[in-house]
Short mmCIF file of C-alpha atoms and ligand atoms in Angstrom, two decimals:
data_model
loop_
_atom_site.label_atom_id
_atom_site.label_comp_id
_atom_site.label_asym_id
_atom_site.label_seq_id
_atom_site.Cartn_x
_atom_site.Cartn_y
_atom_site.Cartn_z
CA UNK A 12 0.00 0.00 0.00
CA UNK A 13 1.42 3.53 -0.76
CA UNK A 14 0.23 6.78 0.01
CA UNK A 15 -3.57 7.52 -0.17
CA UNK A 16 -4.72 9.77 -2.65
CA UNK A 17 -6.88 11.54 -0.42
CA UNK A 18 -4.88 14.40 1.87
CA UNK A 19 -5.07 14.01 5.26
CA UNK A 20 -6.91 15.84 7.53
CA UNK A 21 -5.15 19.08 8.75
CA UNK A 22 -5.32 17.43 12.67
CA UNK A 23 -5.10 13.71 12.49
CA UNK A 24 -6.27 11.34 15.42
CA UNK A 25 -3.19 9.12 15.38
CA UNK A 26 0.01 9.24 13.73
CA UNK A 27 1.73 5.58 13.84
CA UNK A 28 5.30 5.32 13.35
CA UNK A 29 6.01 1.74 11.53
CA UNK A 30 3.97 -0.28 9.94
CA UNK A 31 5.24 -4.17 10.93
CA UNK A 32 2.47 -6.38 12.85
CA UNK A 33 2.62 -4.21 15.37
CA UNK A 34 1.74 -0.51 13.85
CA UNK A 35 -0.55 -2.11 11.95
CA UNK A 36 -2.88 -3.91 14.64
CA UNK A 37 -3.21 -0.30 16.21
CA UNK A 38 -3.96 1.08 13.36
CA UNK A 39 -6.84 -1.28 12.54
CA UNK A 40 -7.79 -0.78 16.04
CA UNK A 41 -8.18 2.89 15.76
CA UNK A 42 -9.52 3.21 12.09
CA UNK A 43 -12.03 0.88 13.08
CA UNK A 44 -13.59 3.64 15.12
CA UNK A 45 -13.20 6.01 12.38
CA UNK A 46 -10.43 7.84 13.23
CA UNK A 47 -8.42 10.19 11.10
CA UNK A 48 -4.53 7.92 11.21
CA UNK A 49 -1.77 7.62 8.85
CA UNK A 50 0.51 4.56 9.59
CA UNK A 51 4.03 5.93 7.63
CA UNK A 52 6.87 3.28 7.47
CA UNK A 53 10.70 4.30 6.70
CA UNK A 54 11.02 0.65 4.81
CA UNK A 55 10.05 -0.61 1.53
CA UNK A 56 6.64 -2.67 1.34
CA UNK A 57 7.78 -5.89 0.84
CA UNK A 58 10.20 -6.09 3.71
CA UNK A 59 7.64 -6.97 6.60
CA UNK A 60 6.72 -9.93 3.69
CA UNK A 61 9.87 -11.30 3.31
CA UNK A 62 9.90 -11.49 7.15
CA UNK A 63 11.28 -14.84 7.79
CA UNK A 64 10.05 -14.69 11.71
CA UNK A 65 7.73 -17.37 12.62
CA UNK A 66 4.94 -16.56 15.11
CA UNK A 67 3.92 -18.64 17.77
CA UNK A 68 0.23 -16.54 18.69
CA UNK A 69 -1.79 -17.35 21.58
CA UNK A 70 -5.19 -18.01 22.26
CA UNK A 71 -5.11 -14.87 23.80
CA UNK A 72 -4.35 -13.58 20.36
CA UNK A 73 -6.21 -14.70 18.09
CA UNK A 74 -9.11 -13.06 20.19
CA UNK A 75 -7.46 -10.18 19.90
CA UNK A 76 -6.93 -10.32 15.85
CA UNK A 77 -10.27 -12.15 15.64
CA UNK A 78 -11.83 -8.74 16.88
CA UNK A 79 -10.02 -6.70 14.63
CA UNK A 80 -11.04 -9.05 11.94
CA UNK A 81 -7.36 -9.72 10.80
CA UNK A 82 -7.30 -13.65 11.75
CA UNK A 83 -5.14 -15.17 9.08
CA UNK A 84 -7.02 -18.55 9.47
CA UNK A 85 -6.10 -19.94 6.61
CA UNK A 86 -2.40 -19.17 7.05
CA UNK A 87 -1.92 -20.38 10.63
CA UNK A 88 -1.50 -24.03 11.87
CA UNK A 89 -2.94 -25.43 15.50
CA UNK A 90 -0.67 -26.49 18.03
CA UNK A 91 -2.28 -29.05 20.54
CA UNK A 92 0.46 -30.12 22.52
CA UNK A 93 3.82 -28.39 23.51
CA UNK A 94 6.52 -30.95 24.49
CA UNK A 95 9.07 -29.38 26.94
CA UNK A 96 12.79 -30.83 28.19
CA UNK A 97 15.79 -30.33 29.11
CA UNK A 98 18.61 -31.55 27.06
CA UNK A 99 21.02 -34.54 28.89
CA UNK A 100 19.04 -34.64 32.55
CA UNK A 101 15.67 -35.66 33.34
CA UNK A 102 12.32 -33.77 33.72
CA UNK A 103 10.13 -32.94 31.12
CA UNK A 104 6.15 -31.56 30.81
CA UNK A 105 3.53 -31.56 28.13
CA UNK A 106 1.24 -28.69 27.70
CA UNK A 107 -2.09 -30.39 26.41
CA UNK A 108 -5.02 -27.88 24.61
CA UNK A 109 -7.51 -30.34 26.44
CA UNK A 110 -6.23 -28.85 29.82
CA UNK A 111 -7.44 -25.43 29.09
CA UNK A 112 -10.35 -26.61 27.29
CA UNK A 113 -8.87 -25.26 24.02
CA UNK A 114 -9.08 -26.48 20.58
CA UNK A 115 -5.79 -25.35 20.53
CA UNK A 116 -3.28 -23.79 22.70
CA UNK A 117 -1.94 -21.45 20.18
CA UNK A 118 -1.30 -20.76 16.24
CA UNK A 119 1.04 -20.59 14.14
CA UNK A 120 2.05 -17.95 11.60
CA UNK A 121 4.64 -16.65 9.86
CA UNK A 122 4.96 -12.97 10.04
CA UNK A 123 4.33 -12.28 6.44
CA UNK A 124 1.12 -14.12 6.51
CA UNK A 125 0.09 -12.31 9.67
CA UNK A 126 1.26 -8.65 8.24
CA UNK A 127 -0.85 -9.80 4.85
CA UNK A 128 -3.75 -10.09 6.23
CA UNK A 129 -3.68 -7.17 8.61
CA UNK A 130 -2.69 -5.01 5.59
CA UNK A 131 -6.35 -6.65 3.62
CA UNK A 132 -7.74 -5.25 6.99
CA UNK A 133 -6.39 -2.07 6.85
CA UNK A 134 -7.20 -1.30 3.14
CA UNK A 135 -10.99 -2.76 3.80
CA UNK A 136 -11.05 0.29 6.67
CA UNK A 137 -9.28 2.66 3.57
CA UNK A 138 -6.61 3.27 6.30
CA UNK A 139 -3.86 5.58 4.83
CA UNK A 140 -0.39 3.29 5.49
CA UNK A 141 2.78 4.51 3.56
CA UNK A 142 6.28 3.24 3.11
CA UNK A 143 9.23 4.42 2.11
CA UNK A 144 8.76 7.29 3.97
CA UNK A 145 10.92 9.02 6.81
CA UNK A 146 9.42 9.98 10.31
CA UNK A 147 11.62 12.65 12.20
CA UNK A 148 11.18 13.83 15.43
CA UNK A 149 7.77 14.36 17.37
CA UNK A 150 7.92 18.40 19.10
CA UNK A 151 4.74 18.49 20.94
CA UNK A 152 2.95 21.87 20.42
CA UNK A 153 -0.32 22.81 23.01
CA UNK A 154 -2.60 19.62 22.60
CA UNK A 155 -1.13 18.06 19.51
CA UNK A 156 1.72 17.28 18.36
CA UNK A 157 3.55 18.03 15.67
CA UNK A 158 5.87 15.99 13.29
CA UNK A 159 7.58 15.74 9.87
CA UNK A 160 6.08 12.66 7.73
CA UNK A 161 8.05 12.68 4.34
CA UNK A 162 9.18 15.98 3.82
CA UNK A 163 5.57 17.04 5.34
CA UNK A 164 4.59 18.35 8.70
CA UNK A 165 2.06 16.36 10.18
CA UNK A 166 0.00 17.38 12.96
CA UNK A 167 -1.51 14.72 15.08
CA UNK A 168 -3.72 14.27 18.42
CA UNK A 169 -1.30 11.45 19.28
CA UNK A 170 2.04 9.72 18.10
CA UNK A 171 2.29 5.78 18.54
CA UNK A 172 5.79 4.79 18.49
CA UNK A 173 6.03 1.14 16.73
CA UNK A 174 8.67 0.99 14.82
CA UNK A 175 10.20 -2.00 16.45
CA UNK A 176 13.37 -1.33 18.07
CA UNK A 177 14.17 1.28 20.83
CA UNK A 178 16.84 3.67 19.86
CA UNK A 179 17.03 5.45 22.81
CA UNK A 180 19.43 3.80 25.38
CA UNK A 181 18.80 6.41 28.27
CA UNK A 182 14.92 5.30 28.07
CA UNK A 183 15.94 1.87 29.15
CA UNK A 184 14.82 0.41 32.48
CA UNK A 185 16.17 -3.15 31.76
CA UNK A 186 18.93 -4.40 29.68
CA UNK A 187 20.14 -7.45 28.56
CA UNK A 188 22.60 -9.14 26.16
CA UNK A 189 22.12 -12.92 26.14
CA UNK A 190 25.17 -13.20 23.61
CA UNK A 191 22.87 -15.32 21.59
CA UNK A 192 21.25 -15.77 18.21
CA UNK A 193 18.21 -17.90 17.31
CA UNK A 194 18.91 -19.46 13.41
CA UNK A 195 15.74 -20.13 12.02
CA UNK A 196 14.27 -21.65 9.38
CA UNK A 197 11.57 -23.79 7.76
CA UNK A 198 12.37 -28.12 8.35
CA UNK A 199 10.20 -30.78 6.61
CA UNK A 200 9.22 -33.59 9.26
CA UNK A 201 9.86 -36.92 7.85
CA UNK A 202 6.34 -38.17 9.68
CA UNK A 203 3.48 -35.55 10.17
CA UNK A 204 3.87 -33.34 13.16
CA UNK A 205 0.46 -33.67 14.61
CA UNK A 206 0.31 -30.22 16.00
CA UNK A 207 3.03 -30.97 18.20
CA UNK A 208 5.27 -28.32 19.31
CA UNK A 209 8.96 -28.89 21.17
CA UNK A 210 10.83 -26.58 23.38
CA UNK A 211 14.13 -28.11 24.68
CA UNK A 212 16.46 -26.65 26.48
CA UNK A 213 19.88 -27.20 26.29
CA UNK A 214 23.33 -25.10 27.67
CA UNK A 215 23.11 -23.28 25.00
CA UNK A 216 20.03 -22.24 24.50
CA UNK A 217 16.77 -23.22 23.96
CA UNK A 218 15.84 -25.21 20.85
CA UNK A 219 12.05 -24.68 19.54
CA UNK A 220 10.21 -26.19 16.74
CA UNK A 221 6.59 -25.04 15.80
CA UNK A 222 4.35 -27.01 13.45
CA UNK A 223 3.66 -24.25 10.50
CA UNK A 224 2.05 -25.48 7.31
CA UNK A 225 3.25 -29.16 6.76
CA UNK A 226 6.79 -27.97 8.02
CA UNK A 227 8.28 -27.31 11.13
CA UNK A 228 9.38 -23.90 12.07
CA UNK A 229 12.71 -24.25 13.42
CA UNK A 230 14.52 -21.52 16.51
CA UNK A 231 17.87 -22.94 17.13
CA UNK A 232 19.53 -20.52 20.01
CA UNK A 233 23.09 -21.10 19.77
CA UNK A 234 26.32 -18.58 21.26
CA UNK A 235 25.93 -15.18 19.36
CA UNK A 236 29.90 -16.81 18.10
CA UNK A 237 28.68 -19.76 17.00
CA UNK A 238 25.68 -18.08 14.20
CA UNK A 239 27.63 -17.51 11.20
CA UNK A 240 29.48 -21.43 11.09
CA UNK A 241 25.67 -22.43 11.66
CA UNK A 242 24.28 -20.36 8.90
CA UNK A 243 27.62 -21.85 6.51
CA UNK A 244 26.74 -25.14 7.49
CA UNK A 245 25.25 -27.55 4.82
CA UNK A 246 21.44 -28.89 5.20
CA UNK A 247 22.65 -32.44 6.25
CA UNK A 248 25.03 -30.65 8.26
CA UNK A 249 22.33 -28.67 10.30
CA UNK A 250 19.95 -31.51 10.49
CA UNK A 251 22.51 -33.31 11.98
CA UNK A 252 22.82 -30.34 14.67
CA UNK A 253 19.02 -30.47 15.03
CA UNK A 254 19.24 -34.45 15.84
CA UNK A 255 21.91 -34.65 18.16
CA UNK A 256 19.79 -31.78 20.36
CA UNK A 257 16.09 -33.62 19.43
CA UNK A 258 16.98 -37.38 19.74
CA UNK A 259 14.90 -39.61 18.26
CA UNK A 260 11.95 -36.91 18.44
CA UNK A 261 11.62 -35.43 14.89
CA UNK A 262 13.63 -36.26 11.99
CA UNK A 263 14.00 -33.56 8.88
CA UNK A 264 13.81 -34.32 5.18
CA UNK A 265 14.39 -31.28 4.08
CA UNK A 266 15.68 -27.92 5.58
CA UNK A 267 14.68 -24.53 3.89
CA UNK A 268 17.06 -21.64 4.32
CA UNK A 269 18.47 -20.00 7.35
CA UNK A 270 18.71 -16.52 9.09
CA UNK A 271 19.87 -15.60 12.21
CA UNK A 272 18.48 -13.30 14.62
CA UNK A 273 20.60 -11.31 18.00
CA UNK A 274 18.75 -11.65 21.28
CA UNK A 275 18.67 -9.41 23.78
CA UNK A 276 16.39 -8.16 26.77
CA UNK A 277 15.37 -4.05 25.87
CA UNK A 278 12.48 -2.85 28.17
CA UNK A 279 11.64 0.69 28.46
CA UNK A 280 11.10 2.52 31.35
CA UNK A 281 8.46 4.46 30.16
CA UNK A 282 5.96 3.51 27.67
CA UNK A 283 4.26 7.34 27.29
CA UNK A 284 5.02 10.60 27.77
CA UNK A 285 2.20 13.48 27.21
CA UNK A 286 0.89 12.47 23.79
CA UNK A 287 3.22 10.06 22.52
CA UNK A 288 3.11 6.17 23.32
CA UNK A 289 5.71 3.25 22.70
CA UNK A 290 4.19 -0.10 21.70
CA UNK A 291 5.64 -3.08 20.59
CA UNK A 292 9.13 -3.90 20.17
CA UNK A 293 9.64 -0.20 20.67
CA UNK A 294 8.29 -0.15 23.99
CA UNK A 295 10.41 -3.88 25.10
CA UNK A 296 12.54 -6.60 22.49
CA UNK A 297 12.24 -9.83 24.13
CA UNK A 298 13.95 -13.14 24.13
CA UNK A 299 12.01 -15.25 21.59
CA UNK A 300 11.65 -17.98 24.23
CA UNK A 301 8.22 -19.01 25.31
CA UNK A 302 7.38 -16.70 22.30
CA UNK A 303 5.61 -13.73 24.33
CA UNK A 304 6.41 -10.56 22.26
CA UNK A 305 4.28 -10.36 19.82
CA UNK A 306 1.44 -11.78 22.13
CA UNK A 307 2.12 -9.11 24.46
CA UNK A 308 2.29 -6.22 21.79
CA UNK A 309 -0.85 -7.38 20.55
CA UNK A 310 -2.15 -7.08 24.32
CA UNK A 311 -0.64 -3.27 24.74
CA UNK A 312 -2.76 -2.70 21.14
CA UNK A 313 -6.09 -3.98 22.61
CA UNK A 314 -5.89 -2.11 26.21
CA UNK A 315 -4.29 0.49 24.52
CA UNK A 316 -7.56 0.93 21.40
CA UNK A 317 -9.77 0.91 25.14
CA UNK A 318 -8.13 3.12 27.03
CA UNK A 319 -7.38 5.92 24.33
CA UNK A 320 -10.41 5.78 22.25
CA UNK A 321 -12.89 7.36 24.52
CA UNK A 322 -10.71 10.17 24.84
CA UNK A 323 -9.89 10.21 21.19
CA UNK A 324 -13.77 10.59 20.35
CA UNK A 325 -14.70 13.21 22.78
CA UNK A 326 -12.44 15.51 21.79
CA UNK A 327 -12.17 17.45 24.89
CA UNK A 328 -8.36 16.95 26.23
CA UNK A 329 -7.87 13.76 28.61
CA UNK A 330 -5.16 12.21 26.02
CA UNK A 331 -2.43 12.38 28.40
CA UNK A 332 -4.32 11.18 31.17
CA UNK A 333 -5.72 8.05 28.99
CA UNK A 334 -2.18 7.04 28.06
CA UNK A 335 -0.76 7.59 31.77
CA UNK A 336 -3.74 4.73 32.47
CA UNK A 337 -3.27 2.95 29.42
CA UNK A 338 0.76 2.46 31.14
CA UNK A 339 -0.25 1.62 34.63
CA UNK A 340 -2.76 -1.00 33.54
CA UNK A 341 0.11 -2.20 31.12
CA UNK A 342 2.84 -2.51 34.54
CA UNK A 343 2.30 -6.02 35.58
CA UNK A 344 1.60 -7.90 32.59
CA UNK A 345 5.29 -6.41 30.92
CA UNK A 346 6.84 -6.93 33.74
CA UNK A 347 5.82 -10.42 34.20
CA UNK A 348 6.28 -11.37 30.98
CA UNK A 349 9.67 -9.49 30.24
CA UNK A 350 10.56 -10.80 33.54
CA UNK A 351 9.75 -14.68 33.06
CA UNK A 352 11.24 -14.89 29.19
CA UNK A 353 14.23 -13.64 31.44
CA UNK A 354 14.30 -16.43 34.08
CA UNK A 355 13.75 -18.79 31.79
CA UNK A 356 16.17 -18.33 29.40
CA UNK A 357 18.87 -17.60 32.77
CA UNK A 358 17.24 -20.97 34.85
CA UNK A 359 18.00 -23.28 31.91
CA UNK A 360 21.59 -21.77 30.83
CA UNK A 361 22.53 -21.85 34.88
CA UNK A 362 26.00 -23.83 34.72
CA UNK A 363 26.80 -23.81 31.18
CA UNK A 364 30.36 -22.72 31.60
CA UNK A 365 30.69 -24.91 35.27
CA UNK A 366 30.35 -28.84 34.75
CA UNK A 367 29.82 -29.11 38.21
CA UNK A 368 27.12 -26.35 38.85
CA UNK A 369 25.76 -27.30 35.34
CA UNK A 370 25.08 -30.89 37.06
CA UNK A 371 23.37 -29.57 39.68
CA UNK A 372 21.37 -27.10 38.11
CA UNK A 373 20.35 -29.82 36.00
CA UNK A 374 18.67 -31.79 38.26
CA UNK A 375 16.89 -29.41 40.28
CA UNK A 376 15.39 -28.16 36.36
CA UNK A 377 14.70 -32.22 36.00
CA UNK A 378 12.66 -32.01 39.44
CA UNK A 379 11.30 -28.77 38.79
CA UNK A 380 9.84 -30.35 35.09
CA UNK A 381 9.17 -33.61 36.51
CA UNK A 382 7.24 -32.02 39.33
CA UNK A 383 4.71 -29.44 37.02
CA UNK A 384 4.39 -32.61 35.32
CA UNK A 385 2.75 -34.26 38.01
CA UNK A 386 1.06 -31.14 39.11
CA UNK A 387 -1.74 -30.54 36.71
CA UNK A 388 -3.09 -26.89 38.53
CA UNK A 389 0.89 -25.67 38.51
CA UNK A 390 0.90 -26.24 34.45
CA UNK A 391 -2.45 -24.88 33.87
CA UNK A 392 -1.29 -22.03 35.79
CA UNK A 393 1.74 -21.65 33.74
CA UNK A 394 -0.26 -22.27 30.55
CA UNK A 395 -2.76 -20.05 31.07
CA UNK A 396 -0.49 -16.83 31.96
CA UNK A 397 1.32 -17.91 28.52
CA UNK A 398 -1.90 -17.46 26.81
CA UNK A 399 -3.42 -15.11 28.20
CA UNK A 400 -0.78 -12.43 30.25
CA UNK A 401 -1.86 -10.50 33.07
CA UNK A 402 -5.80 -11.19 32.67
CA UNK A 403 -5.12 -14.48 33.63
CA UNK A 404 -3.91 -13.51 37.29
CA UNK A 405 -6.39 -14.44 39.72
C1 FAD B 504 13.64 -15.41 16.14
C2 FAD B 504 12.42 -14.74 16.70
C3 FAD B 504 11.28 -15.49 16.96
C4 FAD B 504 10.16 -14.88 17.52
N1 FAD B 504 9.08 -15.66 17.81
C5 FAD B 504 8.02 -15.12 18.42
C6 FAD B 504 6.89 -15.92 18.77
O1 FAD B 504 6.88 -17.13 18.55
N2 FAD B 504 5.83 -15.32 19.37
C7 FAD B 504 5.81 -13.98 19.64
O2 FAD B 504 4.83 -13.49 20.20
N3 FAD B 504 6.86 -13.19 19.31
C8 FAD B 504 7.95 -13.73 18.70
N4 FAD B 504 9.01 -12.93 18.36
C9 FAD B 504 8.92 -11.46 18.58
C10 FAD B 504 8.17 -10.75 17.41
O3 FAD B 504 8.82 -11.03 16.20
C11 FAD B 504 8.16 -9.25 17.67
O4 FAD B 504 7.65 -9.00 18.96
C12 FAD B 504 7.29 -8.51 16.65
O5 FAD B 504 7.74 -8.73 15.35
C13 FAD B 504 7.34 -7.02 16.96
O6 FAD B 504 6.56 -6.32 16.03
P1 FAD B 504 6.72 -4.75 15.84
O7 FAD B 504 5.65 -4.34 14.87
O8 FAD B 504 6.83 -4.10 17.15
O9 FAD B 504 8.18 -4.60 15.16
P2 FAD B 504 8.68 -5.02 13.69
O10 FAD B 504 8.05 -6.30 13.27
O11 FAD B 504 10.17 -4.96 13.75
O12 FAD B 504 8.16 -3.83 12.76
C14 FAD B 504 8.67 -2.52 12.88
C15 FAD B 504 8.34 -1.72 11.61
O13 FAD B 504 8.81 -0.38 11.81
C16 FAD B 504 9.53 0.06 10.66
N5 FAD B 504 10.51 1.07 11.09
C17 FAD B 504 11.71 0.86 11.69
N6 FAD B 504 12.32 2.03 11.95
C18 FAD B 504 11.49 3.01 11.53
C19 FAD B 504 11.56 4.43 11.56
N7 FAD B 504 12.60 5.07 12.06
N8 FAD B 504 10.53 5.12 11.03
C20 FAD B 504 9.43 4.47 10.51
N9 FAD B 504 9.32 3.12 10.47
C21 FAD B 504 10.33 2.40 10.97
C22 FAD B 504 10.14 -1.19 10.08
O14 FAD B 504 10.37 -1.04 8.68
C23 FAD B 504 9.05 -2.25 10.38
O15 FAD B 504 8.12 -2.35 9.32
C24 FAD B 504 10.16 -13.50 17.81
C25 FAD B 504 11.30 -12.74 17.53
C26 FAD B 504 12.43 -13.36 17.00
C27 FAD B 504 13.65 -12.51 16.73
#
């Protein structure tokens, strides 16, 4: 989609910055109430396409897309069970959709499929997105503020910060480099994958593989070192990799071709000031593990549509106050879900450089897995706060 036609009105509601899965869900979200926004993207409109990213979405999720009527049904794949172990000691847990009285316990998509169909949205609501075009920055002026969009000055109501990254190091509250890369890529099961899922964790890393299509989405977290020999490495080569970390588990005709991906922890401190919000990977980059970032943008978008709407339509001021809600209401769930992905990924690489603690830490994972295992109210718990976020807390 390129620029509309049609100028834009001389005060927009919304100005979006970046127009990946993200930008694009809160634009849907705010068109659909027919709002004046222009979603502008620096890159070209194919990149978020070509996105080789694989999405694990939860139920929670596909509510939220289902509302916005951007469900990419036909491009996503069920996953029923999710298998999870520890590579070399004991323990592991299955997360079963019959549990939670599910069909399924999440989707699958890749990003492309997921931008696709939330672009059909977007041109069904005749919302004006545009690429290849520069954002600078926002000065806010009285009640609106004011920006230039392409050479242009825009003047908007409100500026939603999505363009995936945060540049800004001062604005970090949290900050961490894992010194890993997930290499991913698309694997062909030699026997159908039945909607199961794997996460397995291993010193390096954890190892996930999603059912997506008739393949298997592959995230391979390996030392950030260790990416390029993995990305040289020849198919038989890699598959070999995969089975000496999978067992007997899955087996791979075919592997389709690789990228590889830094991981870090990025959380900002604060996700608003006056009329400006962060959402997204702008507002906090997670570790892919668990796969909880996109879920929990697509949670700031839907709190974010209710608390900022009202004030949007009654055009009488309150826009600072509804973001300052829309970030309190937003505390708990990213910071339990920033701050889980983060234990995780630090509980199961505990005593990768010590044999001895490595041992140790081993087992008490084994007992730990073993023990949810046996503790069907502990893994629904679990489960549910993976599907759901903070409106699962009791
Ligand atoms: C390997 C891997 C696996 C993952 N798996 C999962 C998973 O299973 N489940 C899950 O929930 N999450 C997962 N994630 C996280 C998920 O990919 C991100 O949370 C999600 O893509 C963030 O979307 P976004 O729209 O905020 O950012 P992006 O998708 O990065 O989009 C940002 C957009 O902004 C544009 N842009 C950038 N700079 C500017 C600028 N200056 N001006 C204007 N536009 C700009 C870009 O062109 C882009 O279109 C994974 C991440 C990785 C790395």
């Amino acid at each position: 989609m390129t620029a509309s036609p049609i100028a834009p009105p001389a005060v927009l509601d919304a100005l979006i910055v970046g127009a990946g899965p993200v930008g694009l869900a809160a634009g849907c979200a705010l068109r659909a109430a027919g709002l004046d926004v222009i979603v502008a993207d620096a890159g070209p409109a194919a990149r978020a396409l070509d996105d080789a990213r694989v999405i694990a979405l939860s139920a929670g999720s596909r509510d939220i897309l289902r509302t916005l009527r951007a469900w990419p049904a036909s491009g996503s794949t069920p996953i029923r069970r999710i298998h999870i172990s520890q590579r070399g000691h004991f323990g592991r847990t299955e997360l079963r959709n019959e549990d939670y009285g599910l069909d399924a316990l999440g989707h699958v998509a890749q990003l492309g499929t997921l931008v696709r169909a939330l672009r059909e949205r977007a041109q069904a609501l005749a919302l004006d997105v545009r690429h290849d075009t520069a954002v600078g920055a926002a000065r806010a002026d009285g009640e609106v503020m004011r920006v230039p969009v392409g050479g242009t000055d825009v003047t908007a109501r409100v500026v939603l910060w999505c363009e995936g990254r945060i540049t800004d190091d001062e604005a970090l509250s949290r900050t961490r480099d894992y010194g890993q890369h997930a290499v991913i890529a698309l694997a062909t099961p030699v026997r159908a994958h039945d909607s199961v899922a794997y996460e397995r964790f291993t010193p390096d890393g954890p190892v996930a593989l999603l059912p997506c299509g008739r393949d298997y989405a592959v995230v391979f977290t390996c030392a950030s070192a260790d990416s390029a020999a993995l990305l040289a490495e020849t198919d038989a080569q890699f598959a070999a990799r995969l089975a000496a970390v999978l067992g007997e588990r899955v087996q791979f005709s075919a592997i389709g071709p690789r990228s590889a991906w830094p991981l870090a922890l990025r959380m900002r401190a604060d996700i608003v000031r006056g009329h400006e919000a962060w959402l997204g990977n702008a507002a906090q980059t997670l570790h892919p593990v668990a796969g909880q970032g996109l879920n929990l943008a697509l949670r700031d978008v839907a709190q974010l549509a209710d608390c900022l709407l009202p004030a949007l339509a009654r055009h009488e001021g309150g826009i600072d106050s509804a973001l300052q809600r829309y970030a309190r209401l937003r505390r708990t769930d990213r910071a339990a879900t920033g701050g889980f992905t983060d234990a995780l990924v630090r509980l199961f690489g505990l005593g990768a450089d010590d044999a001895a603690l490595g041992a140790l830490a081993g087992h008490a994972r084994g007992a730990a897995l073993a023990l949810l295992d046996a503790l069907p109210p502990a893994r629904r718990f679990i489960g549910r706060r993976m599907m759901f976020g903070a409106r699962a807390w009791p």
